[in-house]
Coordinates of C-alpha atoms and ligand atoms in Angstrom, one line a residue:
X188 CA 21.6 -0.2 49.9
X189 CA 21.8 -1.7 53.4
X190 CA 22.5 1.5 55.0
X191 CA 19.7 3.4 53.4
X192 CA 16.9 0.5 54.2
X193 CA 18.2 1.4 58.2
X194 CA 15.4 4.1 58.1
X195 CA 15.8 7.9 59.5
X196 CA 18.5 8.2 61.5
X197 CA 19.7 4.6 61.9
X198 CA 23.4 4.7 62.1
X199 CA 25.0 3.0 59.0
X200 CA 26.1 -0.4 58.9
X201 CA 30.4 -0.8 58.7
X202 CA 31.8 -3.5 56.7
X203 CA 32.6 -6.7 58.7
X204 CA 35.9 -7.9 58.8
X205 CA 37.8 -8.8 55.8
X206 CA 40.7 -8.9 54.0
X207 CA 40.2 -7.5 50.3
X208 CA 42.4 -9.6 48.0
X209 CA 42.6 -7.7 44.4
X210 CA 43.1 -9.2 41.5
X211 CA 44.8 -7.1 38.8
X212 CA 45.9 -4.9 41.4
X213 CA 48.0 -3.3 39.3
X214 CA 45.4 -1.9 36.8
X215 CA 43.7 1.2 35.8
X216 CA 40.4 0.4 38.1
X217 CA 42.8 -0.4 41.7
X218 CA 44.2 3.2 41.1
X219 CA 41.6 4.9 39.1
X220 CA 38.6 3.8 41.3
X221 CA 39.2 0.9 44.4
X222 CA 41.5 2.4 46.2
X223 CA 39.8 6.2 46.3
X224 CA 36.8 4.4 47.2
X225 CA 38.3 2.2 50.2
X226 CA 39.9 5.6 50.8
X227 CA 36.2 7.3 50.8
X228 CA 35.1 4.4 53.1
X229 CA 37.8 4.7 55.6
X230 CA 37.2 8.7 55.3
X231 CA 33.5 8.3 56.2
X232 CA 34.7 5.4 59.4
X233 CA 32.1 2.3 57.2
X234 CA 35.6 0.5 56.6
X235 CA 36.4 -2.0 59.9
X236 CA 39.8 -1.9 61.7
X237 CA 39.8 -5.4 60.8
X238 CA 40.5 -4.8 57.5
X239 CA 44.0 -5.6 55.0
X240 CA 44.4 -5.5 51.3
X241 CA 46.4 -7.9 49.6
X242 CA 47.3 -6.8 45.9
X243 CA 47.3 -9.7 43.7
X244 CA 48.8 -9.8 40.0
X245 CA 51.2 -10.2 37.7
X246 CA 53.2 -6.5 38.1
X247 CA 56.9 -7.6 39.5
X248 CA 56.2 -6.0 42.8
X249 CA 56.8 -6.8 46.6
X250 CA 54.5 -5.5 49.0
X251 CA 56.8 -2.2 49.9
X252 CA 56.8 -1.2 46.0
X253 CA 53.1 -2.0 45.9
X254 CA 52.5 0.4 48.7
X255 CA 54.8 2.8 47.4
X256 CA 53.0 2.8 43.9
X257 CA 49.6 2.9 45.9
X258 CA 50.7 5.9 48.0
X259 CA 51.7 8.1 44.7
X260 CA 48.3 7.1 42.7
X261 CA 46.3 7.8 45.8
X262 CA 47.4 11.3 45.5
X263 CA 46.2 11.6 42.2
X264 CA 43.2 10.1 41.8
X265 CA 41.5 10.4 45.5
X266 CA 38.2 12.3 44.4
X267 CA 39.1 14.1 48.1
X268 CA 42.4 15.6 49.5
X269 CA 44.0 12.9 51.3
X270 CA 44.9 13.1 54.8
X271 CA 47.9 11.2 56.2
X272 CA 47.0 9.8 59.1
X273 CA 44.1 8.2 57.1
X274 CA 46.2 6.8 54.3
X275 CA 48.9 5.4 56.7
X276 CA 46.0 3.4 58.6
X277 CA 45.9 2.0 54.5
X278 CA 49.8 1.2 54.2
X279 CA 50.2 -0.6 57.5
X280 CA 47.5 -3.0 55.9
X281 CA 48.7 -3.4 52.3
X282 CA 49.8 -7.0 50.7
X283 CA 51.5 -7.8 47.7
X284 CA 51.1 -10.8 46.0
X285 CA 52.7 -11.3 42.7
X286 CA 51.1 -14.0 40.6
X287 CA 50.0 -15.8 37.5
X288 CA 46.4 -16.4 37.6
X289 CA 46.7 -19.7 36.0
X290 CA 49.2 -21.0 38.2
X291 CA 48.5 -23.0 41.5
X292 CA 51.6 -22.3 42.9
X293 CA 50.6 -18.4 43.1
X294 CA 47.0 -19.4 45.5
X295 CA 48.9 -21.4 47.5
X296 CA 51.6 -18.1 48.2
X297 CA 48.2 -15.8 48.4
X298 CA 46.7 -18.4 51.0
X299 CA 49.1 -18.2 53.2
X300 CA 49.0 -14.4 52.7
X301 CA 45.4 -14.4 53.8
X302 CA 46.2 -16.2 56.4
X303 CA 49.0 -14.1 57.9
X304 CA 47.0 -10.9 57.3
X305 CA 44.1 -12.8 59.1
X306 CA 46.2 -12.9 62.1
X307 CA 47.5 -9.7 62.1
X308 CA 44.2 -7.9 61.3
X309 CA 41.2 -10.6 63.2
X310 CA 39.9 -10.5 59.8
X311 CA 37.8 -14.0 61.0
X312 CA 39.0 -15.3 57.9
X313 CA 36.3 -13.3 56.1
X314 CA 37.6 -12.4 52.5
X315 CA 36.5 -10.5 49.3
X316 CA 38.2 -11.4 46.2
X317 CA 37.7 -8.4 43.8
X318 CA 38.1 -9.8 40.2
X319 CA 39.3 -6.7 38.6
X320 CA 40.9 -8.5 35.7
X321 CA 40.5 -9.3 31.7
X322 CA 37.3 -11.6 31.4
X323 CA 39.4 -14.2 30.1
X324 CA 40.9 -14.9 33.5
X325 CA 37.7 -14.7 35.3
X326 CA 36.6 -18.9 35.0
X327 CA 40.6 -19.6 35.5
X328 CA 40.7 -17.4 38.6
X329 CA 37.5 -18.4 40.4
X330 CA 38.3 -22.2 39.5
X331 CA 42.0 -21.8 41.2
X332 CA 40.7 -20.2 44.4
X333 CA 38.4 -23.4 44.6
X334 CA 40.9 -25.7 44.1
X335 CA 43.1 -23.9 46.7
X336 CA 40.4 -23.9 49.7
X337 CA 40.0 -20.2 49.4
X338 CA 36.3 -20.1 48.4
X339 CA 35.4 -22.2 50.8
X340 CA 32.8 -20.5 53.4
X341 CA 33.1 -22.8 57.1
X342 CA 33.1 -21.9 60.9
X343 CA 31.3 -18.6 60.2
X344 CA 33.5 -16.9 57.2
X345 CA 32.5 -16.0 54.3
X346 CA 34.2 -15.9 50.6
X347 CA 32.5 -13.7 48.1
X348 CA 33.5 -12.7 44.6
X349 CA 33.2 -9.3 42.8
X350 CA 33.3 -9.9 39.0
X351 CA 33.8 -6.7 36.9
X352 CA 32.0 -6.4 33.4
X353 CA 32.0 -7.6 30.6
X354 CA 30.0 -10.9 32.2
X355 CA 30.2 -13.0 28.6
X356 CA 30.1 -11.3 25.3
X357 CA 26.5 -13.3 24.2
X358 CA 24.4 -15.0 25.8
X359 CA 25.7 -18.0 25.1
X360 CA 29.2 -16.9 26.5
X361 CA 27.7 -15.8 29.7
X362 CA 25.5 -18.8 30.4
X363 CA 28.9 -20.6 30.1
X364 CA 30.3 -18.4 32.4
X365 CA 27.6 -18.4 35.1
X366 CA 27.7 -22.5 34.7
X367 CA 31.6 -22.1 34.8
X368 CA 31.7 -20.4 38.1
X369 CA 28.9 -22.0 39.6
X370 CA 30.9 -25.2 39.9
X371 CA 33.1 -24.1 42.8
X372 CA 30.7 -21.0 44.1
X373 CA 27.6 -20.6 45.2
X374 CA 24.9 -18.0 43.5
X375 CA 25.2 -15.9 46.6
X376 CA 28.4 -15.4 47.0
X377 CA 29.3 -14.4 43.2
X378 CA 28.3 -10.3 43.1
X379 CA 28.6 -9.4 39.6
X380 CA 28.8 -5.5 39.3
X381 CA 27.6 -2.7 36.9
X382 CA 28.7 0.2 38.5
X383 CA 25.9 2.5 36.7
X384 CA 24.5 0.7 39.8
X385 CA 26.3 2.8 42.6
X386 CA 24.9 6.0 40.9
X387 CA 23.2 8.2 43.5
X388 CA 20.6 8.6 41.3
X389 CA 20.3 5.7 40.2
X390 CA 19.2 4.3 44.0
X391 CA 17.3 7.4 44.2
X392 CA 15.0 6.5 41.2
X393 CA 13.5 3.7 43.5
X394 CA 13.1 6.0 46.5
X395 CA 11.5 8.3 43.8
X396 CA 9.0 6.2 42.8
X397 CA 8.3 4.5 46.0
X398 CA 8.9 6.4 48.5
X399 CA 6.2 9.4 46.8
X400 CA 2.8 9.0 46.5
X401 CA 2.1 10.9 43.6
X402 CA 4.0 9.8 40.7
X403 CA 3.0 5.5 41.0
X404 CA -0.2 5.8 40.2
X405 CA 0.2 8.1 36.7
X406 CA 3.4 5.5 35.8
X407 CA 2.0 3.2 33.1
X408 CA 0.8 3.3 29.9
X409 CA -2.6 4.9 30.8
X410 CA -0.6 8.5 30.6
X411 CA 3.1 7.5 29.6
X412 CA 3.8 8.6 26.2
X413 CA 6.8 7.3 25.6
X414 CA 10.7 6.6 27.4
X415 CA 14.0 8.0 26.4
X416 CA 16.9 7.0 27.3
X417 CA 20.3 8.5 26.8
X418 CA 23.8 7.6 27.9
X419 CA 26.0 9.5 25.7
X420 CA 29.5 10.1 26.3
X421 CA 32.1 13.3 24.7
X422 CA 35.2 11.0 25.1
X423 CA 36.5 8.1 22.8
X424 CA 37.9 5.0 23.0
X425 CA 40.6 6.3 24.6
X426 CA 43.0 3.8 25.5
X427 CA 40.5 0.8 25.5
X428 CA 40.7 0.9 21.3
X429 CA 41.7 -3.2 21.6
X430 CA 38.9 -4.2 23.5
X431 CA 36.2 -1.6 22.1
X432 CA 36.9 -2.4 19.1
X433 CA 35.9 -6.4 19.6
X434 CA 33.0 -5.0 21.7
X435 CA 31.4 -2.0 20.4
X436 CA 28.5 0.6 22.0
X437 CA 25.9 -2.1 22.0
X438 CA 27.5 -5.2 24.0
X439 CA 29.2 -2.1 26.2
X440 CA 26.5 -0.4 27.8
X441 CA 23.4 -2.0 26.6
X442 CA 22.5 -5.5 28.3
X443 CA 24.2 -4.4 31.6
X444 CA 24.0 -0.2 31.9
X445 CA 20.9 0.6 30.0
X446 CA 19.2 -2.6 30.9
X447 CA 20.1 -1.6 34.3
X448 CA 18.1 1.7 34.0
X449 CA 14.9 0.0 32.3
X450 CA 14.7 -2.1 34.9
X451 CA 14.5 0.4 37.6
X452 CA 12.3 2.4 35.9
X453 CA 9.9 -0.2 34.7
X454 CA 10.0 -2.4 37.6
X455 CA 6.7 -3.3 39.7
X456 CA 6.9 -1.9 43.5
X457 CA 8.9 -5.0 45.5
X458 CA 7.3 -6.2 48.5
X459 CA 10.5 -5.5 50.2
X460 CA 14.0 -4.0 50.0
X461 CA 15.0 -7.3 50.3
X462 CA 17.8 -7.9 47.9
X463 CA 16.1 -11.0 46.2
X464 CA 12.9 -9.0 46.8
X465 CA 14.0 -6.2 44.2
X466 CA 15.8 -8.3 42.1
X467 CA 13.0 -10.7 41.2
X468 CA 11.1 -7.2 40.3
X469 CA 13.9 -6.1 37.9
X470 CA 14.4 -9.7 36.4
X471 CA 11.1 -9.5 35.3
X472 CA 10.8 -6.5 33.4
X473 CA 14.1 -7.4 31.6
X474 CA 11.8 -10.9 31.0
X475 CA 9.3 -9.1 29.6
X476 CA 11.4 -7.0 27.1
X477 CA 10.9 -8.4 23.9
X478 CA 14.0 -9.4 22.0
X479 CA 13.6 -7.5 18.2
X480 CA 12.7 -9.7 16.3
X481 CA 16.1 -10.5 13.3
X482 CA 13.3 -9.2 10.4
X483 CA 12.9 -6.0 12.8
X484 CA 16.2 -5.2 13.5
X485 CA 17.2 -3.2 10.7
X486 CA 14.3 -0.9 11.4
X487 CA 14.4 -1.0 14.6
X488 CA 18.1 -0.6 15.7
X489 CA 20.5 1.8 14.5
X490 CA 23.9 1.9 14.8
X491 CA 27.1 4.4 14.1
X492 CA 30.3 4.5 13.8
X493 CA 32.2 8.6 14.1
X494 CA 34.0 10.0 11.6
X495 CA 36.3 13.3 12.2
X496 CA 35.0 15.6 14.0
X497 CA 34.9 18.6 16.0
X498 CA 34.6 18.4 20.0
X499 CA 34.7 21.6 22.2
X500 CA 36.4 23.6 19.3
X501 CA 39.1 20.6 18.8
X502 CA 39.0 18.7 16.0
X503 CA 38.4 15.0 17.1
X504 CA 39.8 11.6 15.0
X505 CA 37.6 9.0 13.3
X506 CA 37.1 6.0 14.9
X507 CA 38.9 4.1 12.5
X508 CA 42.0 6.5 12.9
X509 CA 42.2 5.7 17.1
X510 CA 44.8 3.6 18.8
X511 CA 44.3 -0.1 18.7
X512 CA 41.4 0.4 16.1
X513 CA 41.4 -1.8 12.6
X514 CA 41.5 0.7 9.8
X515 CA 38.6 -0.5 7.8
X516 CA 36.6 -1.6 11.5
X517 CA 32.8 -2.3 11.3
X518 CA 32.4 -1.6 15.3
X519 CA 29.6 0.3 16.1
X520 CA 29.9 3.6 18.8
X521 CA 26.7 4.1 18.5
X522 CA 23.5 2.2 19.0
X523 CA 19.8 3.2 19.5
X524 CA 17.0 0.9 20.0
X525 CA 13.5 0.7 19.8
X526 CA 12.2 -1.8 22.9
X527 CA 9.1 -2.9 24.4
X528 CA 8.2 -3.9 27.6
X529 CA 5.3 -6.5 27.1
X530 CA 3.7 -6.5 30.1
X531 CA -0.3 -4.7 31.8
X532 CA 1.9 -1.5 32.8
X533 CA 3.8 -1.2 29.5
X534 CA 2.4 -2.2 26.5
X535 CA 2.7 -0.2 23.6
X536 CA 4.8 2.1 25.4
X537 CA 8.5 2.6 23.4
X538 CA 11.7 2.5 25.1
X539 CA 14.1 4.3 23.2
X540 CA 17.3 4.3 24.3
X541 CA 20.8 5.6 22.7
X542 CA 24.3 5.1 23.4
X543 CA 27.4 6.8 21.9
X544 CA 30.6 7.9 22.0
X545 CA 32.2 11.1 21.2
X546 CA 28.7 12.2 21.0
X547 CA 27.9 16.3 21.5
X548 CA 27.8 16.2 25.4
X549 CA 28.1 14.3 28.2
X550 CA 24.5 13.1 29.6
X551 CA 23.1 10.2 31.1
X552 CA 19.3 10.4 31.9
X553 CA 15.7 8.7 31.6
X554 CA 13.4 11.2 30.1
X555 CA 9.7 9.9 30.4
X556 CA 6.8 11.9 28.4
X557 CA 3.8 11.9 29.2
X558 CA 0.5 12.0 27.0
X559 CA -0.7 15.6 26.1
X560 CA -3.8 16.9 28.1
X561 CA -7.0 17.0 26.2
X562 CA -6.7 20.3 24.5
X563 CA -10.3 21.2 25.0
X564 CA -10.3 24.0 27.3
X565 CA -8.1 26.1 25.4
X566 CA -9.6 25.4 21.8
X567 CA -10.9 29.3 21.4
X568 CA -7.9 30.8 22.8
X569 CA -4.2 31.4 21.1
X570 CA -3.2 28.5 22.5
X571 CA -2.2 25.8 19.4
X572 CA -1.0 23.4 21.5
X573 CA -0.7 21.9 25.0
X574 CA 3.0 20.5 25.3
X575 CA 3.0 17.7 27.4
X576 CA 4.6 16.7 30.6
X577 CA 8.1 15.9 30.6
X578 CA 10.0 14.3 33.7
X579 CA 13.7 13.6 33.9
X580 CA 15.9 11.7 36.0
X581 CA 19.4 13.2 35.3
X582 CA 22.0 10.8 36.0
X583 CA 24.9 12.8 35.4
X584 CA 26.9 15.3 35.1
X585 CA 24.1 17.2 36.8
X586 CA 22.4 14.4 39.1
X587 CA 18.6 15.5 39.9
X588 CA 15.2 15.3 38.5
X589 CA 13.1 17.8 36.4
X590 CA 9.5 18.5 35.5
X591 CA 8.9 20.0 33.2
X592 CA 4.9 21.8 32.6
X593 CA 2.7 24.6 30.8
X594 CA 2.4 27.7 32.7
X595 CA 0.5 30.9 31.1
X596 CA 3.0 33.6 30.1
X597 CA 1.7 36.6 32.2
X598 CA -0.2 39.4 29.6
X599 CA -3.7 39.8 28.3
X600 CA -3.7 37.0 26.2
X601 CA -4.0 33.2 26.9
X602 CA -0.7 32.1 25.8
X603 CA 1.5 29.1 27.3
X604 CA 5.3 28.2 27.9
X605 CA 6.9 25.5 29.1
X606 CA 8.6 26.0 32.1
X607 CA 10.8 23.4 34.6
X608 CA 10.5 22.5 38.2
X609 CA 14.7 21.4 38.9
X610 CA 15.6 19.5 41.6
X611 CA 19.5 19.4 42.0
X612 CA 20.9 16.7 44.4
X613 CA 24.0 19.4 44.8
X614 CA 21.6 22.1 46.0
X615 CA 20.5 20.2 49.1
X616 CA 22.7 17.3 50.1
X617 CA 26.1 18.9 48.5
X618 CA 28.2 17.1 46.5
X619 CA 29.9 14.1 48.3
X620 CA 33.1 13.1 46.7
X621 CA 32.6 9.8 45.3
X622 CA 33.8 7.2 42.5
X623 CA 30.7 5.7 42.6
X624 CA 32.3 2.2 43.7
X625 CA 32.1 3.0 47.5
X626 CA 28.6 1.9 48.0
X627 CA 29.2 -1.3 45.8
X628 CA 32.0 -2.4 48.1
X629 CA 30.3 -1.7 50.9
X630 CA 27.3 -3.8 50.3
X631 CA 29.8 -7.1 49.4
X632 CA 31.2 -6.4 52.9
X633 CA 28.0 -6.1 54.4
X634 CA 26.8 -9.4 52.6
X635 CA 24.1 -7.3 50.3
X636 CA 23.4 -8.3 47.1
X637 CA 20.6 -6.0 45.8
X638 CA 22.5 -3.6 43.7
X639 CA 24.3 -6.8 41.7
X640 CA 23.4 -8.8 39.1
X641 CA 21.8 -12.1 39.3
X642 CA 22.9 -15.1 36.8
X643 CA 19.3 -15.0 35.6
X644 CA 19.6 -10.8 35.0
X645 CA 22.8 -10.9 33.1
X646 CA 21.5 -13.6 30.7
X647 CA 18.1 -11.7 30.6
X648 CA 19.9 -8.5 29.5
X649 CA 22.3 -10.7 26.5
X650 CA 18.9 -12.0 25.4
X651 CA 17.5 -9.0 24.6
X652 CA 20.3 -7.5 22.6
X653 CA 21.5 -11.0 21.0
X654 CA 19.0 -10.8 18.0
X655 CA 20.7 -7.4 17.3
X656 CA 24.1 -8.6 17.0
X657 CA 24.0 -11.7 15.3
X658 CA 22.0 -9.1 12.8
X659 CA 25.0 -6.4 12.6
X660 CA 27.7 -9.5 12.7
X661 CA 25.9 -10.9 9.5
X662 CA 25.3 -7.6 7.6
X663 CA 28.5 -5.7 8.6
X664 CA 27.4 -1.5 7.6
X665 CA 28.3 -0.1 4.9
X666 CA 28.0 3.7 5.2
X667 CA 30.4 3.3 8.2
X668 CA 31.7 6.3 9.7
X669 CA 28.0 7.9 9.1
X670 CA 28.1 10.8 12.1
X671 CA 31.0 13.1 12.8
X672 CA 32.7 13.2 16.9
X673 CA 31.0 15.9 18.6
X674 CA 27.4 15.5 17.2
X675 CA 23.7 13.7 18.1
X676 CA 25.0 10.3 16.0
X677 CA 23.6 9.1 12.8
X678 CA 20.7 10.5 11.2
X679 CA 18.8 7.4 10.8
X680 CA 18.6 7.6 15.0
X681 CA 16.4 10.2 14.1
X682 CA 14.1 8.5 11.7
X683 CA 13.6 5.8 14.2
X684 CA 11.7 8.6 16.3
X685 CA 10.0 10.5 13.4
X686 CA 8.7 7.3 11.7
X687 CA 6.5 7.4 15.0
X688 CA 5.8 11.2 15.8
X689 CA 8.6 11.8 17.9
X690 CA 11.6 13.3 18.1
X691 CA 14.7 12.8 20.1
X692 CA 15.8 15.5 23.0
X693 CA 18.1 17.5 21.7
X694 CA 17.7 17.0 18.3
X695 CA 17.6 20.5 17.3
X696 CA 21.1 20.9 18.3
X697 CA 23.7 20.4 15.6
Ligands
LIG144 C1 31.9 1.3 31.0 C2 32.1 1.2 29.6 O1 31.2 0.1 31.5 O2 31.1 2.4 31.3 C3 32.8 2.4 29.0 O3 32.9 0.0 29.3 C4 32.0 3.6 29.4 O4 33.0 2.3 27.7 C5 31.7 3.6 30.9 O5 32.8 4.8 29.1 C6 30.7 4.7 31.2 O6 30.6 4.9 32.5 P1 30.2 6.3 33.2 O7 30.1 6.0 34.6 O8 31.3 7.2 32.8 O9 28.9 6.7 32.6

């Protein structure tokens, strides 16, 4: 975000100096996503020559075998070919530390690891401590860095703290949390991430909205029909079946991914790009959502759970029959819900968002409809209807935006179809390798907080869905699995649109 508040032109702001301590160094997210992304940085010169990483975790590694592991995964998941001189900058600056995150001892041996690198590198003691651990460990890990000094921010360093999702699994467990780690840090240094956050287009639905004159003044209720949101995803649980399983779609996209996407697209114009400036925005539409009330939910939530299936051709599992998975699990991997934003700009407007797994494609996007034009004019022509205005904000695969709008089909007749204005993001800035972490990191160099989440967002976004699960806890579904892998999800998604005159995108396709 800092970089692209520079204005036209402005060169982009490089991370200070720092040393990047990673917890759970030897996970899926260092290979799969941190590292490709430092690499990314480094590839694009935004990473400092001040700059070490020191692995931290409980893999029995030293720091040669840590490199040596680094330098093989690099190689496979860099989203760009890798070049050697840039990657042995990388190795001359990795750190091992192996650990047990509840054990004193270990700080005291990373301490002294921060402060050797600090020498070697001028890091100015500056340090990052990325938290890319089971939640579980989060409280222990923050509270042991305090204890050992490390979080302490004096003579002009700073110590900040990345904390990965899941942030709590309620609201009451994330309250506890935020009160947790508050005791030994301070609000601004704790950056708590949701990566749907370091989305191009995520970023670019603010400079969308703001940065046009044309589309503010029709965004309300005055012409918005209605909001759909999708986030649907062709893969399973994949080898996450323990934790899903305890989690489900709901608590795993909803009050931190989808929220995330209200929130931008709902949110009043900030005063400034000032990160407390567009936060305070976003915290208040998630204030104004409505929880569903518990004698709602059942008509006004619906979950899913696949059965067998079919996906690209391939058969695809039930849920129930996946890795990790209990054989008579209740878990939902799908949810849809029905929300309202209570405020001047959104009332009576529905929200409807849906989330699933092993659904029929891969999609994420915000589809907003507008209200038909008066149909008037055309009354003695063929014309039956007027379709109305339909704007979308693809996320991904495809990023871009479309509008789509009545144009008369050429002949003697007045007839219409619907036809699509398409912006692609590939088509004019090309398609920049990227994990989607790179920007994220960045900013917690930088010291810029806008694109995390605040206590007060994270506990905004568990309110909001808590009614729902205590709801689904209590009355555990019966017609579980009740969609196959590969399709839209459960048809009761559907009556939750029809009940009202609508109809989901998509929903002719079996
Ligand atoms: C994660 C969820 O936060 O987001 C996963 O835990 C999900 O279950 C993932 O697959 C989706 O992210 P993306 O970027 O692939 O849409």
């Amino acid at each position: 975000m800092a970089n692209e508040a520079n204005g036209d032109g402005a060169e982009p702001q490089i991370g200070d100096p720092c040393t990047m301590v990673i917890f759970g160094a030897g996970g899926d997210l260092t290979k799969r996503k941190l590292l490709p992304a430092l690499y990314n940085l480094k590839a694009n010169n935004l990473l400092p020559n001040e700059f070490a990483i020191v692995g931290f975790s409980n893999n029995p590694f030293n720091s040669q075998q840590f490199r040596e592991s680094q330098s093989k995964d690099i190689h496979e998941f860099a989203t760009t070919k890798v070049d050697d001189g840039t990657w042995d900058w990388f190795n001359e600056r990795i750190e091992y530390v192996q650990c047990d995150f509840g054990d004193p001892a270990a700080y005291k041996r990373l301490a002294e690891m921060i402060e050797k690198v600090d020498k070697q590198y001028s890091t100015k003691g500056n340090c990052l401590f990325y938290l890319a651990v089971a939640p579980r460990f989060f409280s222990v890990a923050v509270k042991q860095l305090g204890d050992a000094g490390l979080t302490t921010e004096e003579n002009g360093r700073w110590r900040r703290v990345i904390i990965e999702k899941p942030f709590g699994h309620d609201l009451e467990s994330a309250h506890a949390l935020n009160t947790e780690i508050k005791k030994t840090l301070d609000e601004n240094q704790i950056y708590r991430i949701d990566h749907y956050l370091g989305k191009e287009t995520v970023q670019n639905l603010m400079a969308f909205r703001f940065s046009n004159g044309i589309f503010e003044p029709i965004w309300n209720s005055r012409y918005i029909d209605h909001i759909q949101i999708t986030a649907a995803e062709t893969v399973g649980v994949e080898e996450r079946g323990g934790y899903y399983d305890q989690s489900g779609a709901l608590r795993d996209m909803v009050p931190n991914h989808v929220m995330q996407l209200i929130s931008m697209v709902a949110m009043e114009p900030p005063y400034s790009f000032d990160a407390d400036a567009v936060r305070d925005e976003k915290a208040k539409v998630l204030h104004a959502i409505s929880p569903i009330k518990p004698e709602e939910v059942l008509q006004n939530a619906v979950r899913g759970q696949y059965g067998a299936g079919n996906e690209d051709g391939k058969s695809a599992p039930a849920y129930r029959t996946e890795d990790q998975v209990k054989r008579d699990s209740s878990t939902e991997t799908y949810a849809a819900l029905k929300l309202y934003v209570d405020n001047w700009r959104w009332a009576r407007v529905p929200f409807y968002v849906r989330t699933g797994k092993r659904m029929k494609h891969r999609l994420t996007e915000i589809a907003i409809q507008f209200k038909r034009a008066p149909f008037t004019l055309f009354r003695h022509t063929r014309v039956e209807n007027t379709m109305p205005n339909l704007l979308v904000v693809h996320i991904q695969p495809d990023e871009g935006i479309s509008l789509g709008f009545s144009a008369k089909i050429p002949g003697p007749i007045m007839q219409l179809g619907q036809v699509d204005m398409n912006f692609k993001y590939s088509d004019y800035f090309g398609a920049a390798p990227s994990t989607g972490y790179e920007t994220l990191i960045l900013d917690c160099m930088i010291g810029d907080p806008t694109l995390f989440q605040r206590d007060d967002m994270v506990e905004a976004g568990w309110r909001i869905v808590n009614p729902v699960l205590d709801l689904w806890k209590a009355l555990p579904a019966r017609e579980f699995p009740n969609y196959p892998a590969g399709s839209w999800g459960p048809k009761e998604a559907d009556h939750l649109l029809e009940r009202d005159g609508r109809q989901w995108r998509f929903h002719n396709e079996k």
